[in-house]
Coordinates of C-alpha atoms and ligand atoms in Angstrom, one line a residue:
M1 CA 62.1 110.3 253.6
C2 CA 63.8 113.4 255.1
G3 CA 63.8 116.8 253.5
I4 CA 66.9 118.7 252.4
V5 CA 67.4 122.3 251.4
G6 CA 70.2 124.6 250.4
Y7 CA 70.6 128.2 249.6
V8 CA 73.1 130.6 248.0
G9 CA 72.1 134.2 247.6
H10 CA 71.7 137.6 249.3
R11 CA 69.2 136.9 252.1
D12 CA 69.7 135.7 255.7
C13 CA 70.5 132.1 254.9
S14 CA 69.3 130.7 258.3
D15 CA 65.9 132.3 257.8
V16 CA 65.6 131.0 254.3
L17 CA 66.6 127.5 255.3
V18 CA 64.3 127.3 258.2
N19 CA 61.4 128.7 256.2
A20 CA 62.1 126.2 253.4
L21 CA 62.3 123.3 255.9
S22 CA 59.0 124.3 257.3
H23 CA 57.4 123.2 254.0
L24 CA 59.3 119.9 254.0
E25 CA 58.5 118.7 257.5
Y26 CA 55.9 116.4 256.0
R27 CA 58.9 114.4 255.0
G28 CA 60.0 113.8 258.6
Y29 CA 60.2 115.7 261.8
D30 CA 62.5 113.7 264.1
S31 CA 65.2 116.4 264.0
A32 CA 66.1 119.5 262.2
G33 CA 69.5 121.2 261.5
I34 CA 71.2 123.8 259.3
A35 CA 74.8 124.5 258.4
V36 CA 75.8 128.0 257.2
F37 CA 79.0 129.6 256.1
E38 CA 79.9 132.2 258.7
N39 CA 83.1 134.2 258.9
G40 CA 85.2 131.8 256.9
D41 CA 83.9 128.7 258.8
I42 CA 80.9 126.5 258.8
S43 CA 78.4 127.0 261.7
V44 CA 76.0 124.2 262.5
A45 CA 72.8 124.4 264.5
K46 CA 70.8 121.2 265.0
T47 CA 68.6 119.5 267.5
K48 CA 66.3 116.6 267.9
G49 CA 62.5 117.0 267.4
K50 CA 60.5 119.3 265.2
L51 CA 61.8 122.4 263.4
I52 CA 60.2 124.5 266.2
N53 CA 62.8 123.1 268.6
L54 CA 65.6 124.3 266.3
T55 CA 64.1 127.8 266.0
E56 CA 63.7 128.0 269.8
K57 CA 67.3 126.9 270.2
M58 CA 68.5 129.5 267.7
K59 CA 66.5 132.1 269.5
K60 CA 68.3 131.4 272.7
E61 CA 71.8 130.6 271.4
G62 CA 71.8 132.7 268.2
K63 CA 71.5 131.6 264.6
P64 CA 74.4 131.2 262.2
K65 CA 74.8 134.3 260.1
G66 CA 75.6 134.0 256.4
I67 CA 74.3 133.9 252.9
A68 CA 74.9 130.3 252.0
G69 CA 74.2 126.9 253.6
I70 CA 72.2 123.7 253.8
G71 CA 69.4 122.3 256.0
H72 CA 67.6 119.1 256.9
T73 CA 64.5 117.7 258.5
R74 CA 64.8 114.0 259.5
W75 CA 62.8 110.8 259.5
A76 CA 65.1 108.5 261.4
T77 CA 66.3 105.4 259.8
H78 CA 69.8 104.7 261.1
G79 CA 70.1 105.7 264.7
E80 CA 67.4 107.0 267.1
P81 CA 66.2 110.6 266.9
S82 CA 68.8 112.5 268.9
D83 CA 70.9 115.6 268.8
I84 CA 74.0 113.6 267.7
N85 CA 72.2 111.8 265.0
S86 CA 70.6 115.0 263.6
H87 CA 71.9 116.3 260.3
P88 CA 74.1 118.0 259.1
H89 CA 77.0 115.6 259.6
S90 CA 80.6 116.6 259.1
G91 CA 84.1 115.3 258.2
A92 CA 87.1 117.6 258.7
K93 CA 86.3 119.9 255.7
V94 CA 83.0 118.6 254.5
T95 CA 79.5 119.1 255.9
L96 CA 76.4 117.5 254.4
V97 CA 72.7 116.7 254.6
H98 CA 71.2 113.6 253.2
N99 CA 67.8 112.2 252.2
G100 CA 67.8 108.4 251.5
I101 CA 69.5 105.3 252.7
I102 CA 73.0 104.1 252.2
E103 CA 72.7 100.3 252.1
N104 CA 76.4 99.5 252.3
Y105 CA 77.2 102.1 255.0
K106 CA 78.6 99.4 257.3
E107 CA 81.4 98.2 254.9
L108 CA 82.2 101.9 254.1
K109 CA 82.4 102.7 257.7
D110 CA 84.8 99.8 258.3
F111 CA 86.9 101.0 255.5
L112 CA 87.0 104.6 256.9
I113 CA 87.8 103.4 260.4
K114 CA 90.7 101.4 259.0
N115 CA 91.8 104.7 257.4
G116 CA 91.9 106.4 260.8
R117 CA 88.5 108.0 260.7
T118 CA 86.3 108.2 263.9
F119 CA 82.5 108.6 264.1
V120 CA 80.2 110.3 266.5
S121 CA 76.8 109.3 265.3
D122 CA 75.0 106.0 264.4
T123 CA 73.9 107.4 261.0
D124 CA 74.7 106.2 257.5
T125 CA 74.9 109.9 256.6
E126 CA 78.0 110.5 258.6
V127 CA 79.7 107.8 256.7
V128 CA 79.0 109.7 253.5
A129 CA 80.4 112.9 255.0
Q130 CA 83.6 111.2 256.0
L131 CA 83.9 109.4 252.7
V132 CA 83.6 112.7 250.7
D133 CA 86.1 114.1 253.1
H134 CA 88.4 111.2 252.6
Y135 CA 88.3 111.5 248.8
Y136 CA 88.6 115.2 249.0
D137 CA 91.8 114.7 251.0
C138 CA 93.1 112.5 248.2
I139 CA 91.9 114.3 245.1
N140 CA 91.6 117.9 246.2
D141 CA 88.7 118.6 243.9
P142 CA 85.2 118.8 245.4
I143 CA 83.3 117.6 242.3
K144 CA 85.7 114.7 241.7
A145 CA 85.5 113.8 245.4
I146 CA 81.7 113.7 245.2
I147 CA 81.7 111.6 242.0
R148 CA 84.3 109.2 243.5
T149 CA 82.2 108.9 246.7
T150 CA 79.0 108.2 244.9
Q151 CA 80.7 105.4 242.9
D152 CA 81.1 103.6 246.3
L153 CA 77.5 104.2 247.5
R154 CA 74.7 101.7 247.2
G155 CA 71.2 102.9 248.0
S156 CA 69.4 106.1 247.6
F157 CA 70.5 109.6 248.2
A158 CA 70.0 113.3 247.6
L159 CA 72.9 115.2 249.2
G160 CA 73.5 118.9 249.9
I161 CA 77.2 119.3 250.5
I162 CA 79.4 122.2 251.6
F163 CA 83.2 122.4 251.8
K164 CA 85.1 124.7 254.1
D165 CA 87.5 125.5 251.3
F166 CA 84.7 126.7 249.0
P167 CA 82.8 129.4 250.9
D168 CA 79.3 130.3 249.9
T169 CA 79.1 127.4 247.5
V170 CA 76.6 124.5 247.7
F171 CA 77.1 121.2 245.9
A172 CA 74.3 118.8 245.3
I173 CA 73.9 115.3 243.8
R174 CA 71.1 112.7 243.8
R175 CA 70.4 109.1 243.0
E176 CA 66.8 107.8 243.4
S177 CA 65.9 110.4 246.1
P178 CA 64.3 113.5 244.5
L179 CA 66.0 116.9 244.3
V180 CA 65.1 120.2 242.6
I181 CA 67.4 123.2 241.9
G182 CA 65.5 126.5 242.4
V183 CA 66.5 129.3 240.1
G184 CA 65.9 132.8 241.6
E185 CA 67.1 136.4 240.9
G186 CA 70.6 136.4 242.1
E187 CA 69.9 133.4 244.4
S188 CA 69.6 129.7 244.0
F189 CA 68.2 126.8 246.0
I190 CA 68.2 123.1 246.4
A191 CA 65.2 121.3 247.8
S192 CA 63.6 117.8 248.1
D193 CA 60.4 119.3 246.7
V194 CA 59.2 122.4 245.0
P195 CA 56.9 123.7 247.9
A196 CA 60.1 124.4 249.9
I197 CA 61.1 127.2 247.6
I198 CA 57.9 128.4 245.9
E199 CA 57.9 131.5 248.1
Y200 CA 61.2 132.5 246.5
T201 CA 60.9 131.2 242.9
K202 CA 58.7 129.1 240.7
N203 CA 61.5 128.2 238.4
Y204 CA 63.5 125.1 238.9
Y205 CA 65.5 122.3 237.3
L206 CA 64.9 118.7 238.0
L207 CA 68.2 117.0 238.8
E208 CA 68.5 113.6 237.2
H209 CA 70.3 110.6 238.7
D210 CA 74.0 111.2 239.4
E211 CA 73.9 114.8 238.1
I212 CA 75.8 117.3 240.2
A213 CA 74.8 120.9 240.7
V214 CA 77.0 123.6 241.9
L215 CA 75.4 126.7 243.3
S216 CA 77.5 129.8 243.9
K217 CA 77.4 133.6 243.4
D218 CA 78.3 132.9 239.8
G219 CA 75.0 131.0 239.3
I220 CA 74.2 127.4 238.8
K221 CA 76.3 124.9 237.0
V222 CA 75.3 121.3 236.4
Y223 CA 77.5 118.4 235.5
D224 CA 76.9 114.8 234.5
S225 CA 78.7 111.9 236.3
H226 CA 81.7 112.3 234.0
Y227 CA 82.1 115.9 235.1
Q228 CA 80.9 117.2 231.8
P229 CA 78.8 120.4 231.9
I230 CA 75.2 119.9 230.9
V231 CA 72.3 122.3 230.0
K232 CA 69.1 121.7 231.9
T233 CA 65.5 122.6 230.9
L234 CA 63.9 125.2 233.2
K235 CA 60.6 124.2 234.6
T236 CA 57.9 126.4 236.1
A237 CA 55.6 125.4 239.0
D238 CA 52.0 126.4 238.1
W239 CA 50.8 127.0 241.6
D240 CA 51.4 129.9 244.0
V241 CA 52.4 130.6 247.5
N242 CA 48.9 130.0 248.9
A243 CA 49.2 126.4 247.8
V244 CA 51.8 125.8 250.5
G245 CA 50.3 128.0 253.3
K246 CA 47.5 127.3 255.7
C247 CA 45.5 130.3 254.5
G248 CA 43.7 130.8 257.8
Y249 CA 42.9 127.1 258.4
P250 CA 44.1 125.7 261.7
H251 CA 45.6 122.7 260.0
Y252 CA 46.7 121.7 256.5
M253 CA 44.4 118.7 256.6
I254 CA 41.2 120.7 256.9
K255 CA 42.5 123.1 254.3
E256 CA 43.1 120.2 252.0
I257 CA 39.7 118.7 252.7
N258 CA 38.2 122.0 251.6
E259 CA 40.3 122.2 248.5
Q260 CA 38.8 118.9 247.2
P261 CA 36.2 120.5 244.9
T262 CA 38.8 122.5 243.1
A263 CA 41.2 119.6 243.0
I264 CA 38.5 117.5 241.2
K265 CA 37.8 120.2 238.8
N266 CA 41.4 120.7 237.9
T267 CA 41.9 117.0 237.4
V268 CA 38.7 116.1 235.5
T269 CA 37.5 119.1 233.5
P270 CA 40.5 119.5 231.2
R271 CA 40.2 115.8 230.3
I272 CA 36.6 116.0 229.0
K273 CA 36.1 116.5 225.3
D274 CA 32.6 116.3 223.7
G275 CA 31.2 115.1 227.0
M276 CA 33.6 112.1 227.2
P277 CA 36.9 111.5 228.9
D278 CA 39.9 111.9 226.6
L279 CA 43.1 110.5 228.0
S280 CA 45.1 110.7 224.8
E281 CA 47.5 113.3 226.2
C282 CA 48.3 110.7 228.9
N283 CA 49.5 108.4 226.1
I284 CA 46.5 106.1 226.7
D285 CA 45.3 104.5 223.5
P286 CA 41.7 103.2 223.5
D287 CA 42.8 100.4 221.2
F288 CA 45.3 99.2 223.9
L289 CA 42.5 99.4 226.5
R290 CA 40.3 97.3 224.3
K291 CA 42.9 94.5 224.3
V292 CA 44.0 94.7 228.0
K293 CA 43.5 91.3 229.7
N294 CA 44.3 91.8 233.4
I295 CA 44.7 95.0 235.4
F296 CA 46.8 95.2 238.5
I297 CA 46.5 98.3 240.7
V298 CA 49.6 98.5 242.9
A299 CA 50.2 101.2 245.5
C300 CA 50.6 101.8 249.3
G301 CA 48.3 103.1 252.0
T302 CA 45.6 105.6 250.9
A303 CA 46.7 105.4 247.3
M304 CA 46.1 101.6 247.4
H305 CA 42.6 102.3 248.9
S306 CA 41.8 104.4 245.9
G307 CA 42.7 101.4 243.8
M308 CA 40.2 99.3 245.8
V309 CA 37.4 101.7 244.7
G310 CA 38.9 101.5 241.1
K311 CA 38.7 97.7 241.2
Y312 CA 35.0 97.6 242.1
V313 CA 34.2 100.1 239.5
M314 CA 36.3 98.7 236.7
E315 CA 35.1 95.1 237.3
D316 CA 31.5 96.3 237.5
I317 CA 31.3 98.4 234.4
A318 CA 34.2 97.3 232.2
R319 CA 34.0 93.5 233.1
T320 CA 37.8 93.3 233.3
P321 CA 39.6 91.5 236.1
V322 CA 41.4 93.8 238.5
T323 CA 43.8 92.8 241.2
V324 CA 44.7 95.3 243.9
D325 CA 48.1 94.8 245.5
I326 CA 50.1 96.4 248.3
A327 CA 53.3 97.4 246.5
S328 CA 55.6 96.0 249.2
E329 CA 53.9 92.6 248.7
F330 CA 53.6 92.7 244.9
R331 CA 57.3 93.3 244.4
Y332 CA 58.4 90.2 246.3
R333 CA 55.7 87.7 245.5
N334 CA 56.8 86.9 242.0
P335 CA 53.5 88.1 240.5
I336 CA 52.1 86.4 237.4
I337 CA 52.1 89.3 234.8
S338 CA 52.7 89.4 231.1
S339 CA 52.8 91.7 228.2
G340 CA 49.0 91.9 227.7
D341 CA 48.5 93.2 231.3
L342 CA 48.3 96.7 232.6
I343 CA 49.9 97.7 235.9
I344 CA 48.5 100.9 237.4
I345 CA 50.7 102.5 240.0
V346 CA 49.0 105.1 242.2
S347 CA 51.1 107.5 244.2
Q348 CA 50.7 111.0 245.5
S349 CA 54.4 111.7 245.9
G350 CA 55.5 109.6 242.9
E351 CA 58.5 108.6 245.0
T352 CA 57.3 105.8 247.2
A353 CA 60.0 103.2 247.2
D354 CA 57.8 100.1 247.1
S355 CA 55.5 101.5 244.4
L356 CA 58.5 102.5 242.3
A357 CA 60.1 99.1 242.6
A358 CA 56.8 97.4 241.8
M359 CA 56.5 99.5 238.6
R360 CA 60.1 98.7 237.6
L361 CA 59.3 95.0 238.2
A362 CA 56.2 95.1 236.0
K363 CA 58.1 96.8 233.2
S364 CA 60.8 94.2 233.4
K365 CA 58.2 91.5 232.9
G366 CA 57.0 93.3 229.7
A367 CA 53.7 94.7 231.1
K368 CA 52.6 98.2 230.3
T369 CA 52.6 100.6 233.2
L370 CA 50.2 103.5 233.9
A371 CA 51.1 105.9 236.7
I372 CA 48.5 108.0 238.5
V373 CA 50.7 110.6 240.2
N374 CA 50.3 114.0 241.9
A375 CA 53.9 115.2 242.1
M376 CA 55.0 116.6 238.8
G377 CA 58.3 115.2 237.5
S378 CA 58.6 112.6 240.2
T379 CA 60.4 109.4 239.5
I380 CA 57.2 107.2 239.1
A381 CA 55.8 109.9 236.7
R382 CA 58.9 109.9 234.6
E383 CA 59.4 106.2 234.3
A384 CA 55.8 105.1 233.6
D385 CA 54.7 104.2 230.0
M386 CA 51.5 106.1 230.5
L387 CA 50.8 108.9 232.9
I388 CA 47.8 110.6 234.4
Y389 CA 48.6 113.5 236.6
T390 CA 46.2 114.3 239.4
H391 CA 46.0 118.0 239.9
A392 CA 45.5 118.2 243.7
G393 CA 48.4 120.7 244.1
P394 CA 50.8 120.2 246.9
E395 CA 49.4 118.0 249.7
I396 CA 51.3 118.9 253.0
S397 CA 49.3 117.1 255.7
V398 CA 50.7 113.6 256.2
A399 CA 47.2 112.3 256.1
S400 CA 46.2 112.2 252.5
T401 CA 42.7 113.6 251.7
K402 CA 42.6 115.7 248.5
A403 CA 45.1 113.4 246.8
Y404 CA 42.9 110.4 247.5
M405 CA 39.9 112.3 246.2
V406 CA 41.6 113.0 242.8
Q407 CA 42.9 109.5 242.6
L408 CA 39.3 108.4 242.8
S409 CA 38.3 110.9 240.1
V410 CA 41.0 109.5 237.8
M411 CA 39.9 105.9 238.6
Y412 CA 36.4 106.9 237.3
L413 CA 37.8 108.7 234.2
F414 CA 39.9 105.6 233.4
A415 CA 37.1 103.1 234.2
F416 CA 34.6 104.9 232.0
Q417 CA 37.1 105.0 229.1
L418 CA 38.0 101.3 229.6
A419 CA 34.4 100.2 229.7
Y420 CA 33.7 102.2 226.5
A421 CA 36.7 100.8 224.8
K422 CA 35.7 97.3 225.7
G423 CA 32.2 97.9 224.6
T424 CA 30.6 97.1 228.0
I425 CA 28.9 100.6 228.0
D426 CA 27.5 102.5 225.1
E427 CA 28.1 106.1 224.2
Q428 CA 25.0 107.3 226.0
K429 CA 26.0 105.6 229.3
Y430 CA 29.6 106.8 228.8
K431 CA 28.4 110.4 228.4
Y432 CA 25.9 110.0 231.3
Y433 CA 28.6 108.8 233.7
T434 CA 30.9 111.6 232.6
S435 CA 28.3 114.2 233.2
K436 CA 27.7 112.8 236.7
L437 CA 31.4 112.9 237.4
L438 CA 31.4 116.6 236.4
E439 CA 28.8 117.2 239.1
T440 CA 31.0 115.9 241.9
P441 CA 33.0 119.1 242.7
D442 CA 29.8 121.0 243.7
L443 CA 28.4 118.0 245.6
V444 CA 31.6 117.5 247.5
K445 CA 31.5 121.1 248.5
D446 CA 27.9 120.6 249.8
V447 CA 28.8 117.4 251.6
I448 CA 31.7 119.2 253.4
E449 CA 29.2 121.8 254.6
S450 CA 26.4 119.5 255.4
T451 CA 28.3 116.8 257.3
T452 CA 30.8 118.8 259.4
E453 CA 28.5 119.3 262.4
M454 CA 27.6 115.6 262.5
A455 CA 31.2 114.6 262.0
Q456 CA 32.1 116.8 265.0
K457 CA 29.4 115.2 267.1
I458 CA 30.5 111.7 266.1
S459 CA 34.1 112.5 267.0
T460 CA 33.1 113.3 270.5
Q461 CA 31.8 109.7 270.7
L462 CA 35.0 108.3 269.5
V463 CA 37.5 110.5 271.3
S464 CA 37.9 108.1 274.3
A465 CA 37.5 104.8 272.4
D466 CA 40.4 102.4 272.5
S467 CA 39.4 100.6 269.4
L468 CA 36.7 100.6 266.7
L469 CA 35.5 98.9 263.6
Y470 CA 34.6 100.2 260.2
I471 CA 32.4 97.9 258.2
G472 CA 30.8 97.9 254.7
R473 CA 30.2 95.9 251.6
G474 CA 31.5 96.4 248.1
L475 CA 32.4 100.0 247.4
D476 CA 31.5 100.8 251.0
Y477 CA 34.0 98.2 252.2
A478 CA 36.7 99.9 250.0
L479 CA 35.8 103.2 251.7
S480 CA 35.8 101.7 255.2
M481 CA 39.4 100.8 254.6
E482 CA 40.3 104.4 253.9
G483 CA 38.1 105.7 256.8
S484 CA 39.9 103.3 259.2
L485 CA 43.4 104.2 258.1
K486 CA 42.6 107.9 258.3
L487 CA 41.3 107.6 261.8
K488 CA 44.2 105.5 263.2
E489 CA 46.8 107.5 261.4
I490 CA 46.0 110.8 263.1
S491 CA 43.9 109.9 266.2
Y492 CA 46.1 107.0 267.3
I493 CA 42.9 105.0 268.1
H494 CA 43.2 101.4 266.9
S495 CA 40.7 100.6 264.2
E496 CA 40.1 97.9 261.6
S497 CA 38.0 97.8 258.5
Y498 CA 36.1 94.7 257.8
A499 CA 33.8 93.4 255.1
A500 CA 30.5 93.5 256.9
G501 CA 29.6 90.0 255.9
E502 CA 32.8 88.6 257.2
L503 CA 32.4 89.8 260.8
K504 CA 30.6 86.7 262.0
H505 CA 33.5 84.5 261.0
G506 CA 35.6 85.7 264.0
T507 CA 35.9 89.4 264.5
I508 CA 32.4 89.8 265.9
S509 CA 33.8 88.4 269.2
L510 CA 35.6 91.7 269.7
I511 CA 32.3 93.6 269.9
T512 CA 31.5 95.1 273.3
P513 CA 29.6 98.3 274.2
E514 CA 33.0 100.0 274.4
M515 CA 33.8 99.4 270.7
P516 CA 32.0 101.8 268.4
V517 CA 31.2 100.5 264.9
I518 CA 31.1 102.8 261.9
A519 CA 29.0 101.2 259.2
V520 CA 29.0 102.5 255.6
A521 CA 25.8 101.5 253.7
T522 CA 25.3 103.5 250.6
Q523 CA 24.8 100.9 247.9
S524 CA 21.2 100.0 247.4
A525 CA 21.8 96.4 246.2
L526 CA 23.7 95.7 249.4
Y527 CA 21.9 97.9 251.8
E528 CA 19.7 95.3 253.5
K529 CA 22.5 92.9 253.8
T530 CA 24.6 95.5 255.6
V531 CA 21.7 96.5 257.8
S532 CA 21.5 92.8 258.9
N533 CA 25.2 92.9 259.8
I534 CA 24.7 96.2 261.7
K535 CA 21.9 94.6 263.7
E536 CA 24.2 91.7 264.5
V537 CA 26.7 94.1 266.1
K538 CA 24.0 96.3 267.7
A539 CA 22.5 93.2 269.3
R540 CA 25.9 92.6 271.0
G541 CA 26.0 96.1 272.5
A542 CA 28.0 98.1 269.9
K543 CA 27.4 101.8 269.5
V544 CA 26.7 102.1 265.8
I545 CA 27.4 105.2 263.6
M546 CA 25.9 104.7 260.2
I547 CA 26.7 106.6 257.0
C548 CA 23.9 106.2 254.4
K549 CA 21.9 108.1 251.8
E550 CA 19.4 110.8 252.5
S551 CA 16.5 108.7 251.4
D552 CA 17.3 105.8 253.8
N553 CA 15.0 105.5 256.9
V554 CA 17.2 104.3 259.7
G555 CA 15.5 103.4 263.0
E556 CA 17.1 103.6 266.4
D557 CA 17.2 99.8 266.5
V558 CA 19.8 100.0 263.7
A559 CA 22.1 103.0 264.5
D560 CA 22.8 105.4 267.4
F561 CA 24.1 108.1 265.0
V562 CA 23.2 108.5 261.4
L563 CA 25.2 110.7 259.0
K564 CA 23.4 111.2 255.7
I565 CA 24.9 112.1 252.3
P566 CA 22.9 113.2 249.2
N567 CA 21.3 110.6 246.9
F568 CA 23.5 110.5 243.8
E569 CA 24.7 108.1 241.2
E570 CA 25.7 105.2 243.4
I571 CA 28.9 104.2 241.6
L572 CA 30.2 107.7 242.3
L573 CA 29.2 107.9 245.9
P574 CA 32.7 107.1 247.2
M575 CA 33.7 110.6 246.2
L576 CA 31.0 112.0 248.6
V577 CA 31.2 109.4 251.4
C578 CA 35.0 109.8 251.9
V579 CA 34.4 113.4 253.0
P580 CA 32.6 112.6 256.3
L581 CA 35.1 109.8 256.9
Q582 CA 37.9 112.4 256.6
L583 CA 36.1 114.8 258.8
I584 CA 35.4 112.3 261.5
A585 CA 39.1 111.4 261.6
Y586 CA 40.1 115.1 261.6
Y587 CA 37.9 116.2 264.4
T588 CA 38.7 113.1 266.5
S589 CA 42.4 113.9 266.2
V590 CA 41.8 117.6 267.0
Q591 CA 39.8 116.7 270.1
R592 CA 42.5 114.3 271.3
G593 CA 45.0 117.2 271.0
N594 CA 47.1 115.4 268.5
D595 CA 49.4 117.0 266.0
V596 CA 47.0 116.5 263.1
D597 CA 49.3 117.3 260.2
Q598 CA 52.4 115.6 261.6
P599 CA 51.3 112.4 263.3
R600 CA 53.9 110.5 265.3
N601 CA 56.3 108.1 263.7
L602 CA 55.2 109.0 260.2
A603 CA 56.4 110.9 257.1
K604 CA 54.5 111.7 254.0
S605 CA 57.0 110.6 251.4
V606 CA 58.1 107.0 252.1
T607 CA 61.2 106.6 250.1
V608 CA 62.5 103.6 252.1
E609 CA 61.3 100.0 252.0
Ligands
M6R1 O1 52.9 109.1 248.0 P1 52.1 107.9 248.0 O2 50.7 108.1 247.5 O3 52.8 106.8 247.2 O4 52.1 107.4 249.5 C1 51.4 106.2 249.8 C2 51.2 106.1 251.3 O5 52.3 106.3 252.0 C3 50.2 107.2 251.7 O6 49.0 107.2 251.0 C4 49.8 107.1 253.2 O7 49.1 105.9 253.5 C5 49.1 108.3 253.7 N1 49.8 109.0 254.8 C6 47.7 108.0 254.3 O8 47.1 109.1 254.7

């Protein structure tokens, strides 16, 4: 987690750093800080809390003035959120910002204390700053000092480093944690992610593990870990500034909900050839699919929930066993996987530590890996055997919406192709499903419009609840999981998702008139069963909010509020039903006055275990 930035150029550096950090706050917002070369020295401004606290502080106390420096937004790991623990951290001549975790910081700290160093913070990062300083004292060469330091470090890091002796020069290095180097006209940048710099340049280099970048008025130089110069390939981001702005919406989350139709189009349409999915550019060979024995979908949070939908669909139409695993469990449970198996890793950021570790584990056991990733060039994307990019564009709100939607769309593309390869659907059905998938962007747009008012009304019912349940069966259960996570993540109301048929085995004892139940019942084959379960909770006083199809007649004896979605191909309904679930969570959070896009304690990119 954490976001780091750096700048060398001709603009007001403090302004650039703060602006760039504002696009990285999704990575953490426990503190913010910058360090800028000013009149031959390094000026630091930092404070606990969100970036706004830093800007307020600089308004009162003045901002560092210069043309080069580094910045940081924090998700606390070592040491509580406080002014002292805020980055940047410094040694005598070195100041740096860090994204990642130094696992052996304790032993390094002891070593440095023995060498006469003192510390002011509880962070692992200050240890790195002191260590670079220590080696710089001994070697007197910044790059050699950085290389020597990283030889001692265990863990993950992306570092932006400045040395008092090298004014207006920013050094950067990374291992595991992501870092891009932005290439502008007479200016250069470092950033944890491209959105931070897109306002200034679309051109960037991806820094690889242990590569070192040096940004100065002479341009950008990159070295390998042996201090040999290397030539990098320039990449160009294919989205514009609007992709990282709110564009008139009050929150990123609602903007991103509204971007879903476009995101689906961008993800699905280019992959349809002759009316059928073609995933050959993703390195997916139909012959391989035909032989696949077991599929494991491994991911975290919302990405894992998209895998739950994938499981139901793949097992249903491709008759292939699919296991969905939470990445942090999968990696430590000695899973039984072999070379005939396929491991699908789903990740918006492509950097989630547990998902990445799970993928590496699967590879080490000889299984083939397929990554479904949104962030271009991310580590998971680069290391997978097969790769399907989702094209949601940058997702800024911590609560994932459009990334989930396109993960679903890819689950369908893949499931259709798997089923066709295995011969469990014929060409006619294959083309039929595909044509229906192509209808979803317009339908999602309609559903956003048609369900907003009801979602707002429902949220007024939820706003003062302490706890609620989401229930459903089959695909509707998979959706309930996501609906529940979305609500608790941003509204801070406790909620659980339950398989509707399982309630009576214990959980139904929780039901009181104070506990609303959101029931999803969109699958015809399970409709009556779910209605029976709804009646069971209704009979015990629960207020029931039901999501069902337009054609369903729901009496007052079943539900207090009914939210209807259009009748459509049932297997694809999750792409429509997730919309009101997102909207209910959004409006409940808004009504509770929460920070929708930056919910407490969270960060979007979870690069720690
Ligand atoms: O970047 P990833 O998709 O790997 O992230 C996985 C989860 O951390 C993420 O989906 C999280 O659950 C979302 N904040 C939920 O909205």
